[in-house]
Amino acid sequence: MPAINRALPALRRIHIANTAFQQSSHVRTAARPAFAIAQQSRWQHAETTTSAAHAGADNVPQDQPDISQKKIKFTAESYPNIKRDSRFKKLDENDVKYFKELLGSESAVIDGVTRDATDDLEGFNADWMKKYRGQTRLVLKPESTEQVSKILKYCNDNLLPVNPQGGNTGLVGGSVPVFDEIVVNLSRMNKIRSFDDVSGVLVADAGVILQQADDHVAEHNHIFPLDLGAKGSCQIGGNVATNAGGLRLLRYGSMHGNILGLEAVLPDGTILDDLSKLRKNNTGYDLKQLFIGGEGTIGIITGISILCPQRSPAQNVAYFGLQSYEKVQEAFKEAKKQLSEILSAFELMDGESQQMYVKASGNKLPLENNYPFYCLIETSGSNTEHDSEKLNNFLEHVMGEEIVSDGVVAESESQIQSLWGCREGISEASQHFGGVYKYDLSIPLPRLYDLVAEARERFQNNGLMDPEDDTKPVIDVIGYGHMGDSNLHLNVCTRRYDKEVEKALEPWVYEWVAKQNGSISAEHGLGLAKKEFIGYSRSETMVKLMRQIKQLYDPNGIMNPYKYI
Amino acid sequence: MPAINRALPALRRIHIANTAFQQSSHVRTAARPAFAIAQQSRWQHAETTTSAAHAGADNVPQDQPDISQKKIKFTAESYPNIKRDSRFKKLDENDVKYFKELLGSESAVIDGVTRDATDDLEGFNADWMKKYRGQTRLVLKPESTEQVSKILKYCNDNLLPVNPQGGNTGLVGGSVPVFDEIVVNLSRMNKIRSFDDVSGVLVADAGVILQQADDHVAEHNHIFPLDLGAKGSCQIGGNVATNAGGLRLLRYGSMHGNILGLEAVLPDGTILDDLSKLRKNNTGYDLKQLFIGGEGTIGIITGISILCPQRSPAQNVAYFGLQSYEKVQEAFKEAKKQLSEILSAFELMDGESQQMYVKASGNKLPLENNYPFYCLIETSGSNTEHDSEKLNNFLEHVMGEEIVSDGVVAESESQIQSLWGCREGISEASQHFGGVYKYDLSIPLPRLYDLVAEARERFQNNGLMDPEDDTKPVIDVIGYGHMGDSNLHLNVCTRRYDKEVEKALEPWVYEWVAKQNGSISAEHGLGLAKKEFIGYSRSETMVKLMRQIKQLYDPNGIMNPYKYI
C-alpha cells in the first residue's frame, strides 16, 4: 500500500468477498453513512424472491406469459394504417400439406388453416409485453437448416410471407406477425454443435436458449459473451438477429466482434455457409455482419459460431446510492479508471425505478435510505485478492470524495443475485401494473438522464400521470440502463395502453434523441415499433442504401414484412 | 500468498518491473537455467538497434522504401494472364485538367499524362515488398470527402479505374495499381476530427497515420485498439479497409467490434455518412461492416469513428525459450488461464525466425542458448503490483512445470522495446537478403506449426533451399505469428523471386490450410496475391454472394480492379 501521508478518521470496516477491508489514507471521510455489510435479515428476504426478480429482467420471464389473462388488441387494429400486402398469397390446405410432409412430424406444424387452433397459436401471435398480436394460422418448427431452406424456398416461390421467431422475447414487435405471416419458430433447432476449450469457440444451433449456451460453456470455465434478463427464454439466434447488447457489452464487446461465423438461409433457400471458427479470416466481404441486427428481414439465422472468453473466477458486485446524476457520472469515470480491465458492468437505476421494483416485487432495497440515483457495479477478474483490493480502493475513493452516499458489497453468490435483482427486476416491474411504453436509446452521457427528467415533467404537466389515481393512465416515468454503453431505458409505466400517452411521447422522444445525435434504438432493434422512426437516427442516404440490401436479398419482400425499414 | 505445502529448492530471484520477485512454493524446479535478469551489456546492444528493428515489423519501415535500389518487374509481366480491362477509358489531358481544377493544387496531382513523371510516380506504383509494380500515370491527393466524391463520380461516369491507397504498406499487392488505374492517395486527409475522453471515441480522417492516432489518444490515457509493425507508415483508413489484425487483437478485439462509424464514398459519388459515435445503435443493417475488410473494392473510406480503450498504466513483457511446439501450446493455455484479463499479446517465433532476425539486424537475442521456439508475452493492466504478482505466479508455474526452458522479463521501457524488436523485426529480416514469400494464415492451434515444419521439409527435399549456397533461391523457411489469434505467418525467405519456389508453394500451402478448415488470409487480405485462391477458404455460394455485393456497389467495376474476388 502507498505510504500514509495524512491522518484521517477511519472508515467503518466493510467486507468484500470475505477479504477483510484494510483502511487506507486516501479517504476524506465525513459524518456520512459508510459502506455497510448488508444486513442478514434484509438479504434473506431478498434471496427468497431472487428467482422471480431475475426472471423479469430487461425482457421476459422464464415461462411464456399468460396471454389469456388479458386479451390483446390485434396489431392490425392498433395500427390501422398498416395494410396487408395484397401481393401475398393466402394460405390454403395444399400449403399446409406441403409443410406437413416436409417436416414429417405432427408437433412441428401448428395448423390453424384446416382446423381451429386459435388457442394453440396465441402464444406465437402475441408478444411478451402484450402490445402486439398477429393473426398467423400456421407455425412451423423445422429441426434442420435444410428444412428451413425448403420452407423459405417454397414461401418465396409462392409469395407466402414469413415471420422468423426465436424465444419471442423482443420488445419492439419484431418477433410476432402483423397479419397472417407464417411463423417459422426455431425452438427445435436447439443443439450445441461443438465447443473448443482452447480457442473458446462455441458452434450451436440458432434455437439454443441463451442460458443453456452459457451453462454449456460454463462447464469448461468459459462465459457466453452476452447476458441479459431474458436469458432463460431468449434464443441465441434471436440475440444475433437483433444484435442484443445486454449487461456485459462494456466488457466483452458487441456481437459484431464476437460472432466468428454464421449459417443462415436466404429467402430463395440459399444456405449462407459461413460457420467459421477462426478469429481472423480476411477473405472477402464480411456478409454475416448484415444478418447481425438484420432482424430476420433478409434471412433466417440457423447456426452461430461465437468466441467465448474465459470465465472469471472472481466476481464482485456493489450497489450504491447517489445524490445526483452528476455524481453518477463521476462514479462512472472513476470506475473506468480504477477498475479498468476488471469492470464488467456499470448499471444505472433512478430512484423511481427502484421504488417501482419494490412495489411490484415486494422486495426491500439493500440500502436504508432512499436516493435519487443508484448504481450497480460488477467486477470480474482472475484473482480474488487483487480484485477486492482494486474494488476497495475504488470504494474508499468514491466514499471519501463524497461521490457516493451509501452502498453495499455482496458477500456471497446469493447476495450477488439479490443485488442484480434490483436491476434486472425493473423490466418486469415496469409493466406489472398494466403496460409500459419502453424506449431503448443511446444518448451521449452528459445528457442521458435529462430525457427522463423532462419526460416526467411532461406527464406531471399534462395531467396523464398520477401514482395514486387509477383513472390516470400513467403511474410513473422511470429511467435505468447500461451506463457503460450510454444506453438508457426510458420506461413509461402505465395502467393501460392509451393513445394520449403515446401522442405525448412520440415523436417527442425521437426528436429529443435526434437532437443529441443519439440513437432511437440502442439494443432492442426497430421491429414494428420503430420502423417509422429510423429517419431520426439515420440519413436518407443510409436508409436508401439499406433498402438496396433488402431488395438484393429479399426482392419479394416475404421476410418479416411491415417491419424494420 | 497461499500456504507453502512442500519444501522445494528456491528459484533464482528475478526482477519484474522493479518489483522484487518473491519465491513461491508452486514450483517443481530442476537443474535448468531459471529466468535471469537480462544482462546489461546485451540489452545495451539491443537498445541501440531498437528503432531499426521496430521499423520493420510485420509490414513496412517508417520511410518509403528505396525502390530505385532494385528495379521491380511490372505486375503485368509477372502475371501475364491478367489483361487490362478494355472497357476502361485511357486517361487523357482533359481528365487531368478536370482533376487539377477540382483539387486546385499542384501538389495534389502527380501527372504522368501530360509530362514524364515516372520517378515521381514510382513510389505509388510499387509496393514495399518490391513484388508488385503498377503503371499509373496519375496520382490524386484529395483533402476532403467532397473531393473524393467528385473524383469517384467522374471516374465512374467515364469508366476510369481507381486504386485507393493509404500508407501503401500492404503485403498482398492491394495498395498499388496493376495497370494504369488512377491512384487516389489519402495522405492529405490527415486530421483528427474529435476525441472524447469520457467515451473514448476517436473520429478521424482516413489518412491519419496509425502512430499519430495512437499518440493523440495516448495524451488522454487511451490506446488505439490496433497496433502493428507498420504503425509509423500505415493509415487508419487502410487499416480498416484491410481489417488489419495486428498485435493486440487478442485483448481489444477486431475492427468489426471497435469501429463505431464510417464515412465512405461509393463509386457513384454517394457519401455513406455513418460516423456514429455510439457504442450501441441498432437502427438497420450495419452496412459499414462491408467496408471493413472490403479492400477498397466498393468504395473509399474517408473517415472513421473508433472506440479506444483506457491505456493501461502497467505493462510487462517477457520472452521465453521453449523446447517444442507442444510446450508453446501449454504455455499459451496457462497464460490465458493465469494472466486472463491482463494478457495483451502472446506471440510465437520459431528458432529460425529469431536466427534470421539476428543475421539481418546484427542484434543478439536476449537468451544465452538457442531454442527451437520462443514466445513473447505482454501484460497490460491498471495496477503494477497486481500485474507483477500475476506474471510472477505464471512464470513460476511454467518454469516449475518445465513448460518453459529459459526466459527474461523486461525491466524498463527500453527493454520492452528490445524484446518487441525480436518479434517485430522478423518481417524486415525476412526479406533482408532478397525477397520473401509471405503467407498469412489462420490454422487451428494444434496443427498451426506443422505447416512450417512441412514446408521446410519440402524445400530441404526439392533442392531449392540452402542457407549457405547463394545459387539456391531459398535461404530458410520461418514461422511466427499471433498465437493468441491462431494466426501464423509462414515466410519463405529467398535470395530472389523464383517461379520454381512459387510452384513448390502454391497451391500446396492453400490446399494444406483448406484441409484444416483454416483461412488463407487471416489479417493481410486478398489483394492481388490471393484473388485466385479464395475458393480454398470460402464456398462457391459465399463467393457468389460476395460478387453480388461488388455488383451492387460498383457495377462498372472501377474500384481496385483485378483484385479481391
Coordinates of N, CA, C and O in Angstrom, one line a residue, chain A residues 198 242-243 245-246 249-251 256-257 266 270-274 278-287 289-290 297-298 310 333 336-337 340-342 381-383 386 389-390 442 482 485 487 517-523 525-526 534 537-539 541-542 545-546 548-550 552-553 564-565, chain B residues 198 242-243 246 249-251 256-257 266 270-274 278-287 289-290 297-298 310 333 336-337 340-342 381-383 386 389-390 442 445 482 485 487 517-523 525-526 534 537-539 541-542 545-546 548-550 552-553 564-565:
Chain A
V198 N -9.9 -24.7 -25.9 CA -8.6 -24.0 -26.1 C -8.9 -22.6 -26.8 O -8.5 -21.6 -26.3
T242 N -31.0 -9.7 -33.6 CA -31.4 -8.4 -33.0 C -30.2 -7.7 -32.5 O -30.3 -6.6 -31.9
N243 N -29.0 -8.2 -32.7 CA -27.7 -7.6 -32.2 C -27.9 -7.2 -30.7 O -27.7 -6.1 -30.3
G245 N -27.6 -6.4 -26.9 CA -26.4 -5.8 -26.2 C -26.2 -6.3 -24.8 O -25.3 -7.1 -24.5
G246 N -27.2 -6.0 -23.9 CA -27.2 -6.6 -22.6 C -26.2 -6.0 -21.6 O -25.7 -4.9 -21.8
L249 N -21.8 -6.0 -22.4 CA -21.2 -5.4 -23.6 C -19.9 -4.6 -23.3 O -18.9 -4.6 -23.9
L250 N -20.1 -3.8 -22.2 CA -19.0 -3.0 -21.7 C -17.7 -3.8 -21.6 O -16.6 -3.2 -21.9
R251 N -17.7 -5.0 -21.2 CA -16.6 -5.8 -21.0 C -16.2 -6.6 -22.2 O -15.1 -6.7 -22.7
H256 N -20.9 -8.0 -33.2 CA -20.2 -7.7 -34.5 C -18.7 -8.2 -34.3 O -18.1 -8.5 -35.3
G257 N -18.2 -8.1 -33.1 CA -16.9 -8.5 -32.8 C -16.8 -10.0 -32.4 O -15.8 -10.7 -32.8
L266 N -31.2 -17.8 -46.9 CA -31.8 -16.6 -47.6 C -33.2 -17.0 -48.1 O -33.6 -18.1 -48.2
T270 N -31.2 -20.4 -50.5 CA -29.7 -20.4 -50.4 C -29.2 -20.5 -49.0 O -29.7 -19.7 -48.1
I271 N -28.3 -21.4 -48.7 CA -27.7 -21.5 -47.4 C -26.4 -20.8 -47.4 O -25.5 -21.2 -48.1
L272 N -26.3 -19.7 -46.6 CA -25.1 -19.0 -46.4 C -24.3 -19.8 -45.4 O -24.6 -19.8 -44.2
D273 N -23.2 -20.4 -45.9 CA -22.5 -21.4 -45.0 C -21.2 -20.7 -44.6 O -20.1 -20.9 -45.2
D274 N -21.2 -19.9 -43.5 CA -20.1 -19.2 -43.1 C -19.9 -19.4 -41.6 O -19.7 -18.5 -40.8
L278 N -12.7 -19.3 -37.0 CA -11.4 -18.6 -36.9 C -11.6 -17.1 -36.4 O -12.6 -16.5 -36.8
R279 N -10.7 -16.7 -35.6 CA -10.8 -15.4 -35.0 C -10.4 -14.4 -36.1 O -10.8 -13.2 -36.1
K280 N -9.6 -14.8 -37.0 CA -9.2 -13.9 -38.1 C -9.4 -14.6 -39.4 O -8.9 -15.7 -39.7
N281 N -10.1 -13.9 -40.3 CA -10.4 -14.5 -41.6 C -10.7 -13.4 -42.6 O -11.9 -13.1 -42.9
N282 N -9.7 -12.9 -43.2 CA -9.9 -11.8 -44.2 C -10.0 -12.3 -45.6 O -9.1 -12.0 -46.4
T283 N -11.1 -13.0 -45.9 CA -11.2 -13.5 -47.3 C -12.6 -13.0 -47.8 O -13.5 -13.8 -47.8
G284 N -12.6 -11.7 -48.2 CA -13.8 -11.2 -48.8 C -14.7 -10.5 -47.9 O -14.5 -10.3 -46.7
Y285 N -15.8 -9.9 -48.4 CA -16.8 -9.1 -47.7 C -17.3 -9.9 -46.5 O -17.6 -11.1 -46.7
D286 N -17.5 -9.3 -45.4 CA -18.0 -9.9 -44.2 C -19.5 -9.9 -44.2 O -20.1 -9.2 -43.4
L287 N -20.1 -10.7 -45.0 CA -21.5 -10.7 -45.3 C -22.3 -11.0 -44.0 O -23.4 -10.5 -43.8
Q289 N -22.2 -10.0 -41.2 CA -22.5 -8.8 -40.4 C -23.9 -8.2 -40.7 O -24.5 -7.6 -39.9
L290 N -24.3 -8.4 -42.0 CA -25.6 -7.9 -42.4 C -26.7 -8.6 -41.6 O -27.8 -8.0 -41.4
T297 N -35.0 -10.0 -41.6 CA -35.6 -9.4 -42.8 C -34.9 -9.8 -44.1 O -35.4 -9.4 -45.1
I298 N -33.8 -10.4 -44.0 CA -33.1 -10.8 -45.2 C -32.8 -12.3 -45.2 O -32.1 -12.8 -46.1
Q310 N -12.7 -16.6 -21.4 CA -12.6 -17.3 -20.1 C -13.5 -16.8 -19.1 O -13.7 -15.6 -19.0
K333 N -16.7 7.6 -14.2 CA -15.3 7.9 -14.7 C -14.3 7.2 -13.8 O -13.3 6.7 -14.2
K336 N -14.1 3.4 -14.4 CA -13.4 3.1 -15.6 C -11.9 3.2 -15.4 O -11.1 2.4 -15.8
K337 N -11.5 4.2 -14.6 CA -10.1 4.4 -14.4 C -9.5 3.4 -13.4 O -8.5 2.8 -13.7
S340 N -10.9 -0.5 -14.4 CA -10.4 -0.8 -15.7 C -10.7 -2.2 -16.3 O -11.8 -2.5 -16.6
E341 N -9.7 -3.0 -16.4 CA -9.8 -4.3 -17.0 C -10.7 -5.3 -16.3 O -11.1 -6.3 -16.8
I342 N -11.1 -5.0 -15.0 CA -12.0 -6.0 -14.3 C -13.4 -5.5 -14.2 O -14.3 -6.2 -13.8
G381 N -12.7 -10.9 -12.5 CA -11.3 -11.0 -12.8 C -10.8 -12.4 -12.4 O -11.5 -13.2 -12.0
S382 N -9.5 -12.5 -12.5 CA -8.9 -13.8 -12.4 C -8.3 -14.0 -11.0 O -7.9 -15.1 -10.6
N383 N -8.3 -13.0 -10.2 CA -7.6 -13.1 -8.9 C -8.5 -12.4 -7.8 O -8.6 -11.1 -7.8
H386 N -6.7 -9.6 -5.7 CA -6.4 -8.3 -6.5 C -7.7 -7.5 -6.7 O -7.7 -6.3 -6.6
E389 N -9.0 -5.8 -3.7 CA -8.2 -4.6 -3.4 C -8.5 -3.5 -4.3 O -8.6 -2.3 -3.8
K390 N -8.6 -3.8 -5.6 CA -9.0 -2.7 -6.5 C -10.3 -2.1 -6.2 O -10.5 -0.9 -6.2
S442 N -29.7 5.4 -27.2 CA -28.3 5.8 -27.0 C -28.3 7.3 -26.9 O -28.7 7.9 -27.9
H482 N -27.7 0.8 -19.2 CA -26.3 0.4 -19.2 C -25.5 1.7 -19.3 O -25.1 2.1 -20.4
D485 N -22.5 1.9 -21.6 CA -22.7 1.9 -23.1 C -23.5 3.1 -23.5 O -24.0 3.1 -24.6
N487 N -26.4 3.8 -22.7 CA -27.7 3.2 -23.2 C -28.7 3.3 -22.1 O -28.7 2.7 -21.0
N517 N -27.9 13.7 -31.3 CA -27.2 12.7 -32.2 C -27.1 11.3 -31.5 O -26.1 10.6 -31.6
G518 N -28.2 11.0 -30.9 CA -28.3 9.7 -30.2 C -28.9 8.7 -31.2 O -29.1 8.9 -32.4
S519 N -29.3 7.5 -30.7 CA -29.9 6.5 -31.5 C -31.2 6.2 -30.8 O -31.4 6.0 -29.6
I520 N -32.3 6.0 -31.7 CA -33.6 5.7 -31.2 C -33.7 4.2 -30.9 O -34.7 3.7 -30.4
S521 N -32.7 3.4 -31.3 CA -32.7 2.0 -30.9 C -31.3 1.6 -30.6 O -30.5 1.4 -31.5
A522 N -31.0 1.5 -29.3 CA -29.6 1.2 -28.9 C -29.4 -0.3 -29.1 O -28.5 -0.8 -29.8
E523 N -30.2 -1.1 -28.4 CA -30.0 -2.6 -28.4 C -31.3 -3.4 -28.7 O -31.2 -4.6 -28.9
G525 N -33.6 -2.9 -31.3 CA -33.9 -3.0 -32.7 C -35.1 -2.2 -33.1 O -35.6 -1.4 -32.3
L526 N -35.4 -2.3 -34.4 CA -36.5 -1.4 -34.9 C -37.9 -2.1 -34.9 O -38.8 -1.6 -34.4
I534 N -36.9 5.5 -38.2 CA -35.4 5.3 -38.4 C -34.8 6.6 -38.9 O -33.6 6.9 -38.7
S537 N -32.5 8.6 -36.7 CA -31.2 8.1 -36.4 C -30.3 7.9 -37.6 O -29.1 7.8 -37.5
R538 N -30.9 7.9 -38.8 CA -30.2 7.6 -40.0 C -30.5 8.6 -41.1 O -31.7 8.9 -41.2
S539 N -29.5 8.9 -41.9 CA -29.8 9.8 -43.0 C -30.6 9.1 -44.1 O -30.7 7.9 -44.2
T541 N -29.7 8.9 -47.2 CA -28.8 8.1 -47.9 C -28.6 6.7 -47.3 O -28.7 5.7 -48.0
M542 N -28.5 6.7 -46.0 CA -28.3 5.4 -45.3 C -29.5 4.5 -45.5 O -29.4 3.3 -45.7
L545 N -29.6 3.1 -48.9 CA -28.6 2.0 -49.1 C -29.1 0.8 -48.4 O -28.9 -0.4 -48.9
M546 N -29.8 0.9 -47.3 CA -30.3 -0.2 -46.6 C -31.4 -0.9 -47.4 O -31.5 -2.1 -47.5
Q548 N -31.6 -1.0 -50.5 CA -30.9 -1.8 -51.6 C -30.6 -3.2 -51.1 O -30.7 -4.1 -51.9
I549 N -30.1 -3.3 -49.9 CA -29.7 -4.6 -49.3 C -31.0 -5.5 -49.2 O -31.0 -6.6 -49.6
K550 N -32.0 -4.9 -48.7 CA -33.3 -5.6 -48.5 C -33.7 -6.2 -49.9 O -34.1 -7.3 -50.1
L552 N -31.9 -6.6 -52.5 CA -31.0 -7.6 -53.1 C -31.3 -9.0 -52.5 O -31.3 -10.0 -53.3
Y553 N -31.5 -9.1 -51.2 CA -31.7 -10.5 -50.7 C -33.1 -10.9 -50.7 O -33.4 -12.1 -50.7
Y564 N -39.1 -3.1 -39.7 CA -37.7 -2.7 -39.9 C -37.6 -1.4 -40.8 O -37.9 -0.4 -40.3
I565 N -37.2 -1.5 -42.0 CA -37.1 -0.3 -42.8 C -38.1 -0.3 -44.0 O -38.5 -1.4 -44.4
Chain B
V198 N -14.3 10.8 -22.2 CA -15.2 10.0 -21.4 C -15.6 8.7 -22.1 O -15.4 7.6 -21.5
T242 N -8.6 -2.9 -44.8 CA -8.0 -4.3 -44.9 C -8.3 -5.1 -43.6 O -7.8 -6.2 -43.4
N243 N -9.1 -4.5 -42.7 CA -9.4 -5.2 -41.4 C -8.2 -5.7 -40.8 O -8.1 -6.9 -40.4
G246 N -3.1 -7.4 -36.3 CA -2.0 -6.9 -35.5 C -1.8 -7.6 -34.2 O -2.3 -8.7 -33.9
L249 N -5.1 -7.7 -31.0 CA -6.4 -8.2 -31.3 C -6.9 -9.1 -30.1 O -8.0 -9.1 -29.7
L250 N -6.0 -9.9 -29.6 CA -6.2 -10.8 -28.5 C -6.9 -10.1 -27.4 O -7.8 -10.7 -26.7
R251 N -6.5 -8.9 -27.1 CA -7.0 -8.1 -26.0 C -8.2 -7.2 -26.4 O -9.2 -7.2 -25.7
H256 N -14.3 -5.1 -36.5 CA -15.7 -5.2 -36.7 C -16.4 -4.9 -35.4 O -17.6 -4.4 -35.4
G257 N -15.7 -5.0 -34.2 CA -16.3 -4.6 -33.0 C -16.0 -3.2 -32.6 O -16.8 -2.5 -31.9
L266 N -19.0 6.0 -52.2 CA -19.2 4.9 -53.1 C -18.8 5.3 -54.5 O -18.6 6.5 -54.8
T270 N -21.8 8.8 -54.1 CA -22.6 8.8 -52.9 C -21.7 8.8 -51.6 O -20.8 8.0 -51.5
I271 N -22.0 9.7 -50.7 CA -21.3 9.6 -49.4 C -22.1 8.9 -48.4 O -23.2 9.3 -48.0
L272 N -21.5 7.8 -47.9 CA -22.1 7.0 -46.9 C -21.8 7.7 -45.6 O -20.6 7.7 -45.2
D273 N -22.7 8.3 -44.9 CA -22.4 9.2 -43.8 C -22.9 8.4 -42.5 O -24.0 8.6 -42.0
D274 N -22.0 7.6 -42.0 CA -22.4 6.8 -40.9 C -21.3 6.9 -39.8 O -20.8 5.9 -39.3
L278 N -21.7 6.2 -31.3 CA -22.5 5.4 -30.3 C -22.0 4.0 -30.2 O -21.8 3.4 -31.3
R279 N -21.9 3.5 -29.0 CA -21.5 2.1 -28.9 C -22.6 1.2 -29.3 O -22.3 0.0 -29.7
K280 N -23.8 1.6 -29.1 CA -24.9 0.8 -29.5 C -25.8 1.6 -30.4 O -26.3 2.7 -30.0
N281 N -26.2 1.0 -31.5 CA -27.0 1.7 -32.5 C -27.7 0.7 -33.4 O -27.2 0.4 -34.5
N282 N -28.8 0.1 -32.9 CA -29.5 -0.9 -33.7 C -30.6 -0.3 -34.6 O -31.7 -0.5 -34.4
T283 N -30.2 0.4 -35.6 CA -31.1 1.0 -36.5 C -30.8 0.6 -37.9 O -30.2 1.4 -38.7
G284 N -31.1 -0.6 -38.3 CA -30.9 -1.0 -39.6 C -29.7 -1.8 -39.9 O -28.9 -2.0 -39.0
Y285 N -29.5 -2.3 -41.1 CA -28.4 -3.1 -41.5 C -27.1 -2.4 -41.2 O -27.0 -1.2 -41.5
D286 N -26.1 -3.1 -40.7 CA -24.8 -2.4 -40.3 C -23.9 -2.4 -41.6 O -22.9 -3.2 -41.7
L287 N -24.3 -1.5 -42.5 CA -23.6 -1.5 -43.8 C -22.1 -1.2 -43.7 O -21.3 -1.7 -44.6
Q289 N -20.0 -2.4 -42.1 CA -19.2 -3.7 -41.9 C -18.6 -4.2 -43.2 O -17.6 -4.8 -43.3
L290 N -19.4 -3.9 -44.3 CA -18.9 -4.4 -45.6 C -17.6 -3.7 -46.1 O -16.8 -4.2 -46.8
T297 N -12.7 -2.1 -52.6 CA -13.3 -2.5 -53.9 C -14.8 -2.1 -54.1 O -15.4 -2.3 -55.1
I298 N -15.4 -1.5 -53.0 CA -16.7 -1.0 -53.2 C -16.8 0.5 -52.8 O -17.9 1.0 -52.8
Q310 N -9.2 2.5 -22.4 CA -8.2 3.2 -21.5 C -6.8 2.6 -21.7 O -6.7 1.4 -21.9
K333 N -2.0 -21.9 -23.0 CA -3.1 -22.3 -22.2 C -3.0 -21.7 -20.8 O -3.9 -21.1 -20.2
K336 N -3.4 -17.9 -20.8 CA -4.8 -17.5 -20.9 C -5.5 -17.6 -19.5 O -6.3 -16.8 -19.1
K337 N -5.2 -18.7 -18.8 CA -5.8 -19.0 -17.5 C -5.3 -18.1 -16.4 O -6.1 -17.5 -15.7
S340 N -5.2 -14.1 -17.9 CA -6.5 -13.7 -18.2 C -6.7 -12.3 -18.7 O -6.3 -11.9 -19.8
E341 N -7.4 -11.4 -17.9 CA -7.8 -10.1 -18.3 C -6.6 -9.2 -18.6 O -6.8 -8.1 -19.2
I342 N -5.4 -9.5 -18.1 CA -4.3 -8.6 -18.3 C -3.4 -9.0 -19.5 O -2.5 -8.3 -19.9
G381 N -2.2 -3.8 -17.6 CA -3.2 -3.7 -16.6 C -3.2 -2.4 -15.9 O -2.4 -1.5 -16.2
S382 N -4.1 -2.2 -14.9 CA -4.2 -0.9 -14.2 C -3.4 -0.9 -12.9 O -3.3 0.2 -12.3
N383 N -2.8 -2.0 -12.5 CA -2.1 -2.0 -11.2 C -0.8 -2.8 -11.3 O -0.8 -4.0 -11.5
H386 N -0.3 -5.7 -8.8 CA -1.1 -6.9 -9.1 C -0.6 -7.6 -10.4 O -0.5 -8.9 -10.4
E389 N 2.5 -9.5 -9.8 CA 2.3 -10.8 -9.0 C 1.7 -11.9 -9.9 O 2.1 -13.0 -9.8
K390 N 0.8 -11.5 -10.7 CA 0.2 -12.5 -11.6 C 1.2 -13.0 -12.6 O 1.3 -14.2 -12.8
S442 N -4.7 -18.5 -41.0 CA -5.4 -18.9 -39.7 C -5.4 -20.5 -39.8 O -6.0 -21.0 -40.7
L445 N -5.0 -24.2 -33.6 CA -3.7 -24.2 -32.9 C -3.0 -25.5 -32.9 O -1.8 -25.5 -33.1
H482 N 0.8 -14.5 -34.4 CA 0.0 -14.2 -33.2 C -0.7 -15.5 -32.7 O -1.8 -15.8 -33.1
D485 N -4.3 -15.5 -31.6 CA -5.4 -15.5 -32.6 C -5.3 -16.7 -33.6 O -5.9 -16.6 -34.6
N487 N -3.0 -17.3 -35.6 CA -2.6 -16.6 -36.8 C -1.1 -16.8 -37.1 O -0.3 -16.3 -36.4
N517 N -9.5 -26.5 -42.4 CA -10.6 -25.5 -42.3 C -10.0 -24.2 -41.8 O -10.6 -23.5 -41.0
G518 N -8.8 -23.9 -42.3 CA -8.2 -22.6 -41.9 C -8.6 -21.5 -42.9 O -9.4 -21.7 -43.7
S519 N -7.9 -20.4 -42.7 CA -8.1 -19.3 -43.7 C -6.8 -19.0 -44.4 O -5.7 -18.9 -43.7
I520 N -6.9 -18.7 -45.7 CA -5.7 -18.4 -46.5 C -5.3 -16.9 -46.3 O -4.3 -16.5 -46.7
S521 N -6.2 -16.2 -45.7 CA -5.8 -14.8 -45.3 C -6.4 -14.5 -44.0 O -7.6 -14.2 -43.8
A522 N -5.5 -14.5 -43.0 CA -6.0 -14.2 -41.6 C -6.2 -12.7 -41.4 O -7.3 -12.2 -41.1
E523 N -5.1 -11.9 -41.7 CA -5.3 -10.5 -41.4 C -4.7 -9.6 -42.5 O -4.9 -8.4 -42.5
G525 N -5.5 -9.8 -45.9 CA -6.4 -9.6 -47.0 C -6.1 -10.4 -48.3 O -5.1 -11.2 -48.3
L526 N -6.9 -10.2 -49.3 CA -6.8 -10.9 -50.5 C -5.9 -10.2 -51.5 O -5.0 -10.8 -52.1
I534 N -9.4 -17.7 -53.2 CA -10.4 -17.5 -52.2 C -11.3 -18.8 -52.0 O -11.7 -19.1 -50.9
S537 N -10.9 -20.9 -49.0 CA -11.4 -20.6 -47.7 C -12.9 -20.3 -47.7 O -13.5 -20.2 -46.6
R538 N -13.5 -20.1 -48.9 CA -14.9 -19.8 -48.9 C -15.6 -20.7 -49.9 O -15.0 -21.0 -51.0
S539 N -16.8 -21.0 -49.6 CA -17.6 -21.8 -50.5 C -18.0 -21.0 -51.8 O -18.0 -19.8 -51.8
T541 N -21.0 -20.7 -52.9 CA -22.1 -19.8 -52.5 C -21.6 -18.5 -51.9 O -22.1 -17.4 -52.3
M542 N -20.7 -18.6 -51.0 CA -20.2 -17.3 -50.4 C -19.6 -16.4 -51.4 O -19.8 -15.2 -51.4
L545 N -22.3 -14.8 -53.4 CA -22.9 -13.7 -52.7 C -22.1 -12.5 -52.6 O -22.5 -11.3 -52.6
M546 N -20.8 -12.7 -52.5 CA -19.8 -11.5 -52.4 C -19.8 -10.8 -53.7 O -19.8 -9.6 -53.8
Q548 N -22.3 -10.5 -55.7 CA -23.5 -9.7 -55.7 C -23.3 -8.3 -55.1 O -23.7 -7.3 -55.6
I549 N -22.5 -8.3 -54.0 CA -22.3 -7.1 -53.3 C -21.4 -6.1 -54.1 O -21.7 -4.9 -54.2
K550 N -20.4 -6.7 -54.7 CA -19.5 -5.9 -55.6 C -20.3 -5.3 -56.7 O -20.2 -4.1 -57.0
L552 N -23.5 -4.7 -56.8 CA -24.4 -3.7 -56.2 C -23.8 -2.4 -56.1 O -24.3 -1.4 -56.5
Y553 N -22.6 -2.3 -55.5 CA -22.0 -1.1 -55.2 C -21.1 -0.5 -56.4 O -20.9 0.7 -56.5
Y564 N -9.0 -8.9 -55.3 CA -10.1 -9.3 -54.3 C -10.9 -10.5 -54.8 O -10.3 -11.6 -54.8
I565 N -12.1 -10.4 -55.2 CA -12.8 -11.5 -55.7 C -13.1 -11.4 -57.2 O -13.3 -10.3 -57.7

